[in-house]
Amino acid sequence: MAWSYRRQVTFPETDASGRVHFTSVLKWAEEAEHHFLAEKGIAVLTPEGGWPRVGVQCDYRLPFAFGDEFEVELVLAQMGRKSLRWSFRILNGSSDVAAEGEMTTVFVEQGEATEIPQAVRALLDK
Amino acid sequence: MAWSYRRQVTFPETDASGRVHFTSVLKWAEEAEHHFLAEKGIAVLTPEGGWPRVGVQCDYRLPFAFGDEFEVELVLAQMGRKSLRWSFRILNGSSDVAAEGEMTTVFVEQGEATEIPQAVRALLDK
Amino acid sequence: MAWSYRRQVTFPETDASGRVHFTSVLKWAEEAEHHFLAEKGIAVLTPEGGWPRVGVQCDYRLPFAFGDEFEVELVLAQMGRKSLRWSFRILNGSSDVAAEGEMTTVFVEQGEATEIPQAVRALLDK
Amino acid sequence: MAWSYRRQVTFPETDASGRVHFTSVLKWAEEAEHHFLAEKGIAVLTPEGGWPRVGVQCDYRLPFAFGDEFEVELVLAQMGRKSLRWSFRILNGSSDVAAEGEMTTVFVEQGEATEIPQAVRALLDK
């Protein structure tokens, strides 16, 4: 089931094309993931590590402009031993799919990819 | 043949993990592409349009820290009717492939994907 | 009277010091101003112009970390003929003043600083 | 005596006004400072601390666009017991002063403003 995160485009997220820079859209997907984890009670960043991305992919279909509303629909597509695969869709104010992609994060402790603890798995499953 | 672009990681390109944010690496690939186009004499941004990304993909293998040297190896992998597919590798100071990916840009005029003019094709082929 | 804008620190707003980059705090002040203008019914960005900054100043007293709550207290300190002077305070979750500053924006049309129209003044005064 | 740092405006440094975002100019001043320190053999960021900004101020006179050349003229204006005051001017390709400001950094170790070591002072004086 998709988890939803919404806000508006800020000015520094745009570029001289008059539209949103392509990297801003990827920041939104990460921002949604961080809110998802926080809501589940899972630490996003710890002194020992966190959830860095090892892969991202995104298709851009429709542009966003300053002030536009967007919604990230985030799905935890797959739970691996050390990694999570997220899929996301970014909807515009008319509920059109403006962007769509995936990202894979790994659970890192002490700088090393590490097995996701059972307690964290349980929280993700809830 | 790969075209090369080099510089050092700046401070705002890092995040609280102590490493480079994943979107900075994608900005480097775009920055390399812009330098490539400029060197060929091709306009990157015009009042009427430019070369927005319609797809990006990246795998991250090794992290970068503030001040690290990096090199983008950029290859124009495919020239379509209205689009260009670029592949890139980001090397660290030890020439290890730290990141690797692709991006597809479209030629846009008046807000519409447009056939790449023959003159531009000729410059890309040079 | 101070106008208030609140949200949480996002990950890309931090840097490798583990804290928020100094420019992120200035983006928050601008973001608050944009929300203020939008709420008053004043266009922030138009095809002909907008409200670029001609001066900013900020003192930083306490750091912010990823996920911290912050509140921007924004005051329209002075309305000039072509410019607005804003003062702002950024409060942390304990309501301490973590940063404090000013910014001056000018009303721009066709690339030129222009007298602020009477209708806009009326909206600002409301 | 002014120390000089030059490069070109990148695309993500611009915004939907078609010009450079005001915070990008401040990043350039910091980037110049970091290059200055590195060239003197002074660590910019250490596991224990660094040189965070406690104050910045900037006046913006002329805009920058994507691809524009700029030069930061940086001067170490004052060396305090725990802090450094830097003044900077940003010149455009016609050597006009497009922006001008100051920033104050403090020497931080273990999260605390600390007296600047004699060895660092000697390097700054060289």
Coordinates of C-alpha atoms in Angstrom, one line a residue:
Chain A
M1 CA 0.0 0.0 0.0
A2 CA 1.3 3.4 -0.9
W3 CA 2.3 5.9 1.8
S4 CA 1.7 9.5 1.0
Y5 CA 3.8 12.7 1.5
R6 CA 2.8 16.1 0.3
R7 CA 4.1 19.6 0.1
Q8 CA 4.8 22.5 -2.2
V9 CA 7.8 23.3 -4.5
T10 CA 10.1 25.8 -3.0
F11 CA 12.0 28.4 -5.0
P12 CA 15.6 27.0 -4.6
E13 CA 14.3 23.7 -5.9
T14 CA 13.8 25.3 -9.3
D15 CA 16.4 26.3 -12.0
A16 CA 16.8 28.7 -14.8
S17 CA 14.7 26.6 -17.1
G18 CA 11.8 27.9 -15.0
R19 CA 11.1 24.4 -13.8
V20 CA 12.2 22.1 -10.9
H21 CA 15.7 20.8 -11.2
F22 CA 15.7 17.0 -11.8
T23 CA 17.6 16.3 -8.5
S24 CA 14.9 18.1 -6.5
V25 CA 12.4 15.4 -7.4
L26 CA 14.8 12.7 -6.1
K27 CA 15.2 14.7 -2.8
W28 CA 11.4 14.6 -2.5
A29 CA 11.5 10.8 -2.7
E30 CA 14.2 10.6 0.0
E31 CA 12.2 13.1 2.1
A32 CA 9.1 10.9 1.9
E33 CA 11.2 7.9 2.9
H34 CA 12.6 9.7 5.9
H35 CA 9.1 10.7 7.0
F36 CA 8.0 7.2 6.5
L37 CA 10.8 5.8 8.7
A38 CA 10.4 8.4 11.4
E39 CA 6.7 7.7 11.5
K40 CA 7.4 4.0 12.0
G41 CA 9.8 4.9 14.8
I42 CA 13.0 3.9 12.8
A43 CA 16.1 6.1 13.1
V44 CA 17.0 7.7 9.8
L45 CA 20.5 8.8 10.8
T46 CA 22.6 7.5 13.7
P47 CA 26.1 8.2 14.9
E48 CA 27.0 4.8 13.5
G49 CA 25.2 4.9 10.2
G50 CA 21.9 5.2 8.4
W51 CA 20.3 4.3 5.1
P52 CA 22.4 5.5 2.2
R53 CA 21.2 5.0 -1.4
V54 CA 23.1 2.5 -3.5
G55 CA 20.8 2.9 -6.5
V56 CA 18.3 5.4 -7.9
Q57 CA 16.3 5.5 -11.0
C58 CA 13.7 8.0 -12.1
D59 CA 11.6 8.8 -15.2
Y60 CA 10.4 12.4 -15.6
R61 CA 7.1 12.9 -17.5
L62 CA 5.8 16.3 -16.5
P63 CA 7.6 19.4 -15.1
F64 CA 6.9 21.1 -11.8
A65 CA 7.1 24.9 -11.3
F66 CA 7.6 27.0 -8.2
G67 CA 4.7 26.7 -5.7
D68 CA 3.2 23.6 -7.3
E69 CA 1.7 21.0 -5.0
F70 CA 3.1 17.5 -5.2
E71 CA 2.5 14.2 -3.6
V72 CA 5.0 11.4 -3.2
E73 CA 3.4 7.9 -3.2
L74 CA 6.0 5.7 -1.6
V75 CA 5.9 1.9 -1.6
L76 CA 8.3 -0.4 0.2
A77 CA 8.6 -2.8 -2.7
Q78 CA 11.1 -5.3 -1.3
M79 CA 12.9 -6.0 2.0
G80 CA 16.2 -7.6 1.5
R81 CA 18.7 -8.9 4.1
K82 CA 20.7 -5.6 4.2
S83 CA 18.7 -3.5 1.8
L84 CA 15.3 -2.0 1.0
R85 CA 13.9 -1.3 -2.4
W86 CA 11.5 1.6 -2.6
S87 CA 9.3 2.6 -5.5
F88 CA 7.8 6.0 -5.8
R89 CA 5.5 8.0 -7.9
I90 CA 5.3 11.8 -7.8
L91 CA 1.8 13.2 -8.6
N92 CA 1.1 16.8 -9.5
G93 CA -1.9 18.8 -8.4
S94 CA -4.1 17.2 -11.0
S95 CA -3.0 13.7 -9.8
D96 CA -1.1 13.0 -12.9
V97 CA 2.0 10.9 -12.5
A98 CA 4.7 13.5 -13.2
A99 CA 7.7 11.3 -12.2
E100 CA 8.2 7.7 -11.2
G101 CA 11.1 5.7 -10.0
E102 CA 12.9 3.4 -7.6
M103 CA 15.6 3.7 -5.0
T104 CA 17.5 1.1 -3.1
T105 CA 18.9 1.9 0.4
V106 CA 21.2 -0.2 2.5
F107 CA 21.3 -0.4 6.3
V108 CA 24.8 0.8 7.3
E109 CA 26.5 0.5 10.7
Q110 CA 30.1 1.5 11.3
G111 CA 30.4 2.3 7.6
E112 CA 29.4 -1.3 6.5
A113 CA 26.3 -2.7 5.0
T114 CA 24.7 -4.7 7.8
E115 CA 21.8 -7.1 8.2
I116 CA 18.7 -5.2 9.0
P117 CA 17.9 -5.9 12.7
Q118 CA 14.8 -8.0 13.5
A119 CA 13.3 -5.1 15.5
V120 CA 13.6 -2.8 12.5
R121 CA 12.0 -5.4 10.2
A122 CA 9.1 -5.6 12.6
L123 CA 8.6 -1.9 12.5
L124 CA 8.8 -1.8 8.7
D125 CA 6.2 -4.6 8.5
K126 CA 3.7 -2.9 10.8
Chain B
M1 CA 35.2 7.6 -26.5
A2 CA 34.8 9.0 -23.0
W3 CA 35.0 12.7 -22.3
S4 CA 36.4 13.7 -19.0
Y5 CA 35.5 16.4 -16.4
R6 CA 37.2 16.8 -13.1
R7 CA 36.9 18.9 -9.9
Q8 CA 36.8 18.6 -6.1
V9 CA 33.8 18.0 -3.8
T10 CA 32.5 21.2 -2.3
F11 CA 31.2 21.5 1.3
P12 CA 27.5 22.1 0.5
E13 CA 27.5 18.9 -1.7
T14 CA 27.9 16.9 1.5
D15 CA 25.3 15.9 4.1
A16 CA 25.2 15.0 7.8
S17 CA 26.3 11.4 7.0
G18 CA 29.7 13.0 6.5
R19 CA 29.6 12.0 2.8
V20 CA 28.4 13.5 -0.4
H21 CA 24.6 13.6 -0.9
F22 CA 23.4 11.2 -3.6
T23 CA 21.9 14.0 -5.7
S24 CA 25.3 15.8 -5.9
V25 CA 26.7 12.9 -7.9
L26 CA 23.9 13.4 -10.4
K27 CA 24.6 17.1 -10.6
W28 CA 28.2 16.2 -11.5
A29 CA 27.0 14.1 -14.4
E30 CA 24.8 17.0 -15.6
E31 CA 27.7 19.5 -15.1
A32 CA 30.0 17.3 -17.2
E33 CA 27.3 17.1 -19.9
H34 CA 27.0 20.9 -19.9
H35 CA 30.7 21.4 -20.3
F36 CA 30.7 18.8 -23.1
L37 CA 28.0 20.6 -25.0
A38 CA 29.5 24.1 -24.4
E39 CA 32.9 22.8 -25.7
K40 CA 31.2 21.5 -28.8
G41 CA 29.5 24.9 -29.3
I42 CA 26.0 23.7 -28.5
A43 CA 23.7 25.9 -26.4
V44 CA 22.8 24.3 -23.1
L45 CA 19.9 26.6 -22.3
T46 CA 18.1 28.9 -24.7
P47 CA 15.1 31.2 -24.2
E48 CA 13.1 28.6 -26.1
G49 CA 14.3 25.5 -24.4
G50 CA 17.2 23.3 -23.6
W51 CA 18.0 19.7 -22.8
P52 CA 15.9 18.5 -19.8
R53 CA 16.4 15.0 -18.4
V54 CA 13.6 12.6 -18.9
G55 CA 15.3 9.7 -17.2
V56 CA 18.2 9.1 -14.9
Q57 CA 19.7 6.0 -13.3
C58 CA 22.7 5.7 -11.0
D59 CA 24.4 3.0 -8.9
Y60 CA 26.5 4.2 -6.0
R61 CA 29.5 2.0 -5.0
L62 CA 31.9 4.1 -3.0
P63 CA 31.3 7.3 -1.0
F64 CA 32.9 10.7 -1.6
A65 CA 33.9 13.1 1.2
F66 CA 34.4 16.9 1.2
G67 CA 37.5 17.9 -0.8
D68 CA 37.8 14.6 -2.7
E69 CA 38.8 14.8 -6.3
F70 CA 36.5 13.2 -8.8
E71 CA 36.4 12.6 -12.5
V72 CA 33.3 12.2 -14.6
E73 CA 33.8 10.0 -17.7
L74 CA 30.9 10.9 -20.0
V75 CA 29.9 9.0 -23.1
L76 CA 27.2 10.0 -25.6
A77 CA 25.8 6.4 -25.8
Q78 CA 23.0 7.0 -28.3
M79 CA 21.6 9.8 -30.4
G80 CA 17.9 9.5 -31.0
R81 CA 15.6 11.6 -33.1
K82 CA 14.7 13.9 -30.2
S83 CA 16.8 12.6 -27.4
L84 CA 20.3 11.8 -26.3
R85 CA 21.3 8.9 -24.0
W86 CA 24.4 9.6 -21.9
S87 CA 26.3 7.1 -19.8
F88 CA 28.7 8.2 -17.1
R89 CA 31.1 6.8 -14.6
I90 CA 32.4 8.8 -11.6
L91 CA 35.9 7.9 -10.6
N92 CA 37.5 8.8 -7.3
G93 CA 41.1 9.9 -6.7
S94 CA 42.3 6.2 -6.9
S95 CA 40.5 5.8 -10.3
D96 CA 38.0 3.4 -8.7
V97 CA 34.5 3.6 -10.2
A98 CA 32.6 5.1 -7.3
A99 CA 29.3 5.6 -9.2
E100 CA 28.0 4.7 -12.6
G101 CA 24.8 5.5 -14.5
E102 CA 22.8 6.9 -17.4
M103 CA 20.7 9.8 -18.2
T104 CA 18.5 10.6 -21.2
T105 CA 17.9 14.2 -22.2
V106 CA 15.5 15.5 -24.8
F107 CA 15.9 18.5 -27.0
V108 CA 13.1 21.0 -26.1
E109 CA 11.9 24.0 -28.0
Q110 CA 8.9 26.1 -27.0
G111 CA 8.2 23.6 -24.2
E112 CA 8.0 20.6 -26.7
A113 CA 10.4 17.7 -27.4
T114 CA 11.7 18.5 -30.8
E115 CA 13.8 16.8 -33.5
I116 CA 17.5 17.6 -32.9
P117 CA 18.5 19.9 -35.7
Q118 CA 21.0 18.7 -38.2
A119 CA 23.5 21.4 -37.2
V120 CA 23.5 20.2 -33.6
R121 CA 23.9 16.5 -34.7
A122 CA 26.9 17.5 -36.7
L123 CA 28.5 19.2 -33.7
L124 CA 27.8 16.2 -31.5
D125 CA 29.4 13.9 -34.1
K126 CA 32.6 15.9 -34.3
Chain C
M1 CA 3.6 41.6 14.4
A2 CA 5.6 38.5 13.7
W3 CA 4.3 36.0 11.1
S4 CA 5.2 32.4 11.7
Y5 CA 6.3 29.6 9.5
R6 CA 7.4 26.1 10.8
R7 CA 8.8 22.9 9.4
Q8 CA 11.5 20.3 10.0
V9 CA 15.1 20.2 8.7
T10 CA 15.5 17.9 5.7
F11 CA 18.6 15.8 5.1
P12 CA 20.0 17.7 2.0
E13 CA 19.9 20.9 4.1
T14 CA 22.7 19.5 6.3
D15 CA 26.4 19.2 5.6
A16 CA 29.4 17.1 6.7
S17 CA 29.8 19.0 9.9
G18 CA 26.7 17.1 10.9
R19 CA 24.7 20.3 11.2
V20 CA 22.6 22.5 8.8
H21 CA 24.6 24.4 6.2
F22 CA 24.5 28.2 6.8
T23 CA 22.8 28.9 3.5
S24 CA 19.8 26.6 4.4
V25 CA 18.8 28.9 7.2
L26 CA 18.7 31.8 4.7
K27 CA 16.5 29.6 2.4
W28 CA 14.1 29.2 5.3
A29 CA 13.8 33.0 5.7
E30 CA 13.0 33.3 2.0
E31 CA 10.6 30.4 2.2
A32 CA 8.8 32.1 5.0
E33 CA 8.6 35.3 3.0
H34 CA 7.2 33.4 0.0
H35 CA 4.5 31.8 2.2
F36 CA 3.7 35.2 3.7
L37 CA 3.3 36.8 0.3
A38 CA 1.2 33.9 -1.1
E39 CA -1.1 34.1 1.9
K40 CA -1.6 37.8 1.3
G41 CA -2.5 37.1 -2.3
I42 CA 0.7 38.7 -3.7
A43 CA 2.5 37.0 -6.6
V44 CA 6.0 35.8 -5.6
L45 CA 7.3 35.2 -9.2
T46 CA 5.8 36.6 -12.4
P47 CA 6.9 36.3 -16.0
E48 CA 8.0 39.9 -15.7
G49 CA 9.8 39.8 -12.4
G50 CA 9.5 39.1 -8.7
W51 CA 11.2 40.0 -5.4
P52 CA 14.9 39.4 -5.6
R53 CA 17.1 40.0 -2.6
V54 CA 19.5 43.0 -2.7
G55 CA 20.8 42.5 0.8
V56 CA 20.9 39.8 3.4
Q57 CA 22.4 39.6 6.9
C58 CA 22.3 36.8 9.4
D59 CA 23.8 35.9 12.8
Y60 CA 24.0 32.2 13.7
R61 CA 23.9 31.4 17.4
L62 CA 22.8 27.7 17.7
P63 CA 23.2 24.9 15.2
F64 CA 20.3 22.8 13.8
A65 CA 20.5 19.1 13.0
F66 CA 18.6 16.8 10.6
G67 CA 15.0 16.4 11.7
D68 CA 15.0 19.4 14.0
E69 CA 11.8 21.5 14.2
F70 CA 12.3 25.2 13.4
E71 CA 10.1 28.3 13.4
V72 CA 10.7 31.4 11.3
E73 CA 9.3 34.5 12.9
L74 CA 9.1 37.0 10.0
V75 CA 8.4 40.7 10.3
L76 CA 7.9 43.2 7.5
A77 CA 10.2 45.8 9.1
Q78 CA 9.9 48.6 6.5
M79 CA 8.1 49.3 3.3
G80 CA 10.2 51.5 0.9
R81 CA 9.1 52.9 -2.4
K82 CA 10.6 50.0 -4.4
S83 CA 11.9 47.7 -1.6
L84 CA 10.8 45.8 1.5
R85 CA 13.0 45.2 4.5
W86 CA 12.2 41.9 6.4
S87 CA 13.6 40.9 9.7
F88 CA 13.5 37.3 10.9
R89 CA 14.4 35.1 13.8
I90 CA 14.7 31.4 13.6
L91 CA 13.7 29.6 16.7
N92 CA 14.6 26.0 17.6
G93 CA 12.3 23.4 19.2
S94 CA 13.1 24.9 22.7
S95 CA 12.1 28.4 21.4
D96 CA 15.6 29.6 21.6
V97 CA 16.7 32.2 19.0
A98 CA 19.1 30.1 16.9
A99 CA 19.5 32.6 14.1
E100 CA 18.5 36.2 13.5
G101 CA 18.8 38.5 10.5
E102 CA 17.4 40.8 7.9
M103 CA 16.9 40.8 4.1
T104 CA 15.9 43.5 1.7
T105 CA 13.9 42.6 -1.4
V106 CA 13.1 44.8 -4.4
F107 CA 10.1 44.7 -6.6
V108 CA 11.3 44.0 -10.1
E109 CA 9.4 44.2 -13.4
Q110 CA 11.0 43.8 -16.8
G111 CA 14.3 43.4 -15.0
E112 CA 14.1 46.8 -13.3
A113 CA 13.5 47.8 -9.7
T114 CA 10.0 49.3 -9.8
E115 CA 7.7 51.2 -7.5
I116 CA 5.6 48.8 -5.5
P117 CA 2.0 49.2 -6.9
Q118 CA -0.6 50.6 -4.6
A119 CA -2.6 47.4 -4.8
V120 CA 0.4 45.4 -3.5
R121 CA 1.0 47.9 -0.7
A122 CA -2.6 47.5 0.4
L123 CA -2.3 43.7 0.5
L124 CA 0.9 44.0 2.5
D125 CA -0.7 46.4 5.0
K126 CA -3.7 44.1 5.6
Chain D
M1 CA 45.8 41.6 -0.2
A2 CA 42.9 39.9 -2.0
W3 CA 43.1 36.2 -2.8
S4 CA 41.3 35.2 -5.9
Y5 CA 39.1 32.2 -6.8
R6 CA 37.3 31.8 -10.2
R7 CA 34.9 29.4 -11.8
Q8 CA 31.6 29.4 -13.8
V9 CA 28.0 29.3 -12.6
T10 CA 26.5 25.8 -12.7
F11 CA 22.9 25.1 -13.6
P12 CA 21.6 24.0 -10.2
E13 CA 22.9 27.3 -8.8
T14 CA 20.2 29.1 -10.7
D15 CA 16.5 29.4 -9.9
A16 CA 13.3 30.1 -11.8
S17 CA 14.0 33.8 -12.0
G18 CA 16.5 32.8 -14.6
R19 CA 19.3 34.0 -12.4
V20 CA 21.5 32.7 -9.7
H21 CA 19.8 32.0 -6.3
F22 CA 21.1 34.5 -3.7
T23 CA 22.4 31.6 -1.5
S24 CA 24.7 30.3 -4.3
V25 CA 26.7 33.6 -4.1
L26 CA 27.3 32.9 -0.4
K27 CA 28.4 29.3 -1.2
W28 CA 31.0 30.8 -3.6
A29 CA 32.4 33.0 -0.8
E30 CA 32.7 29.9 1.5
E31 CA 34.1 27.9 -1.4
A32 CA 36.8 30.5 -1.9
E33 CA 37.6 30.5 1.8
H34 CA 37.9 26.7 1.8
H35 CA 40.4 26.9 -1.1
F36 CA 42.3 29.6 0.7
L37 CA 42.6 27.5 3.9
A38 CA 43.5 24.4 2.0
E39 CA 46.2 26.2 0.0
K40 CA 47.7 27.5 3.3
G41 CA 47.7 23.9 4.6
I42 CA 44.9 24.5 7.2
A43 CA 42.3 21.8 7.7
V44 CA 38.8 23.0 6.8
L45 CA 36.9 20.2 8.4
T46 CA 38.2 17.8 11.1
P47 CA 36.5 15.0 13.1
E48 CA 36.6 17.5 16.0
G49 CA 35.4 20.6 14.4
G50 CA 36.0 23.2 11.7
W51 CA 35.2 26.8 10.8
P52 CA 31.4 27.3 11.0
R53 CA 30.0 30.7 10.1
V54 CA 28.5 32.8 13.0
G55 CA 27.7 35.8 10.8
V56 CA 27.2 36.6 7.1
Q57 CA 26.2 39.7 5.3
C58 CA 26.0 40.3 1.5
D59 CA 24.8 43.1 -0.9
Y60 CA 23.7 42.0 -4.3
R61 CA 24.2 44.5 -7.1
L62 CA 24.2 42.6 -10.4
P63 CA 22.7 39.2 -11.3
F64 CA 24.5 36.2 -12.6
A65 CA 23.2 33.7 -15.1
F66 CA 24.0 30.1 -15.9
G67 CA 27.5 29.7 -17.4
D68 CA 28.7 33.2 -16.3
E69 CA 32.3 33.5 -15.1
F70 CA 32.8 34.9 -11.7
E71 CA 35.7 35.7 -9.5
V72 CA 35.7 35.8 -5.7
E73 CA 38.2 38.3 -4.2
L74 CA 38.6 37.2 -0.6
V75 CA 40.4 39.2 2.1
L76 CA 41.1 38.0 5.7
A77 CA 40.0 41.3 7.2
Q78 CA 40.5 40.5 10.9
M79 CA 42.0 37.7 13.0
G80 CA 40.3 37.4 16.4
R81 CA 41.2 35.2 19.3
K82 CA 38.7 32.5 18.2
S83 CA 37.3 34.0 15.0
L84 CA 38.2 35.2 11.6
R85 CA 36.4 38.0 9.7
W86 CA 36.5 37.6 5.9
S87 CA 35.4 40.2 3.4
F88 CA 34.6 39.3 -0.2
R89 CA 33.7 40.8 -3.5
I90 CA 32.3 38.8 -6.4
L91 CA 33.2 40.1 -9.8
N92 CA 31.5 39.3 -13.0
G93 CA 33.2 38.7 -16.4
S94 CA 33.4 42.4 -17.0
S95 CA 35.1 42.9 -13.6
D96 CA 32.1 44.7 -12.1
V97 CA 31.5 44.1 -8.4
A98 CA 28.3 42.1 -8.6
A99 CA 28.1 41.3 -4.9
E100 CA 30.0 42.2 -1.8
G101 CA 29.9 41.1 1.8
E102 CA 31.5 39.7 4.9
M103 CA 31.4 36.5 6.9
T104 CA 32.8 35.6 10.3
T105 CA 33.9 32.1 11.1
V106 CA 34.8 30.6 14.5
F107 CA 37.4 27.9 15.1
V108 CA 35.5 25.0 16.7
E109 CA 36.9 21.9 18.5
Q110 CA 34.7 19.4 20.2
G111 CA 31.6 21.6 19.4
E112 CA 33.1 24.6 21.2
A113 CA 34.5 27.9 19.9
T114 CA 38.2 27.6 20.7
E115 CA 41.3 29.8 20.6
I116 CA 42.9 29.6 17.2
P117 CA 46.2 27.6 17.7
Q118 CA 49.4 29.5 17.2
A119 CA 50.4 27.1 14.3
V120 CA 47.2 28.0 12.4
R121 CA 47.8 31.7 13.0
A122 CA 51.3 31.4 11.6
L123 CA 49.9 29.7 8.4
L124 CA 47.2 32.4 8.1
D125 CA 49.8 35.1 8.4
K126 CA 52.1 33.6 5.7

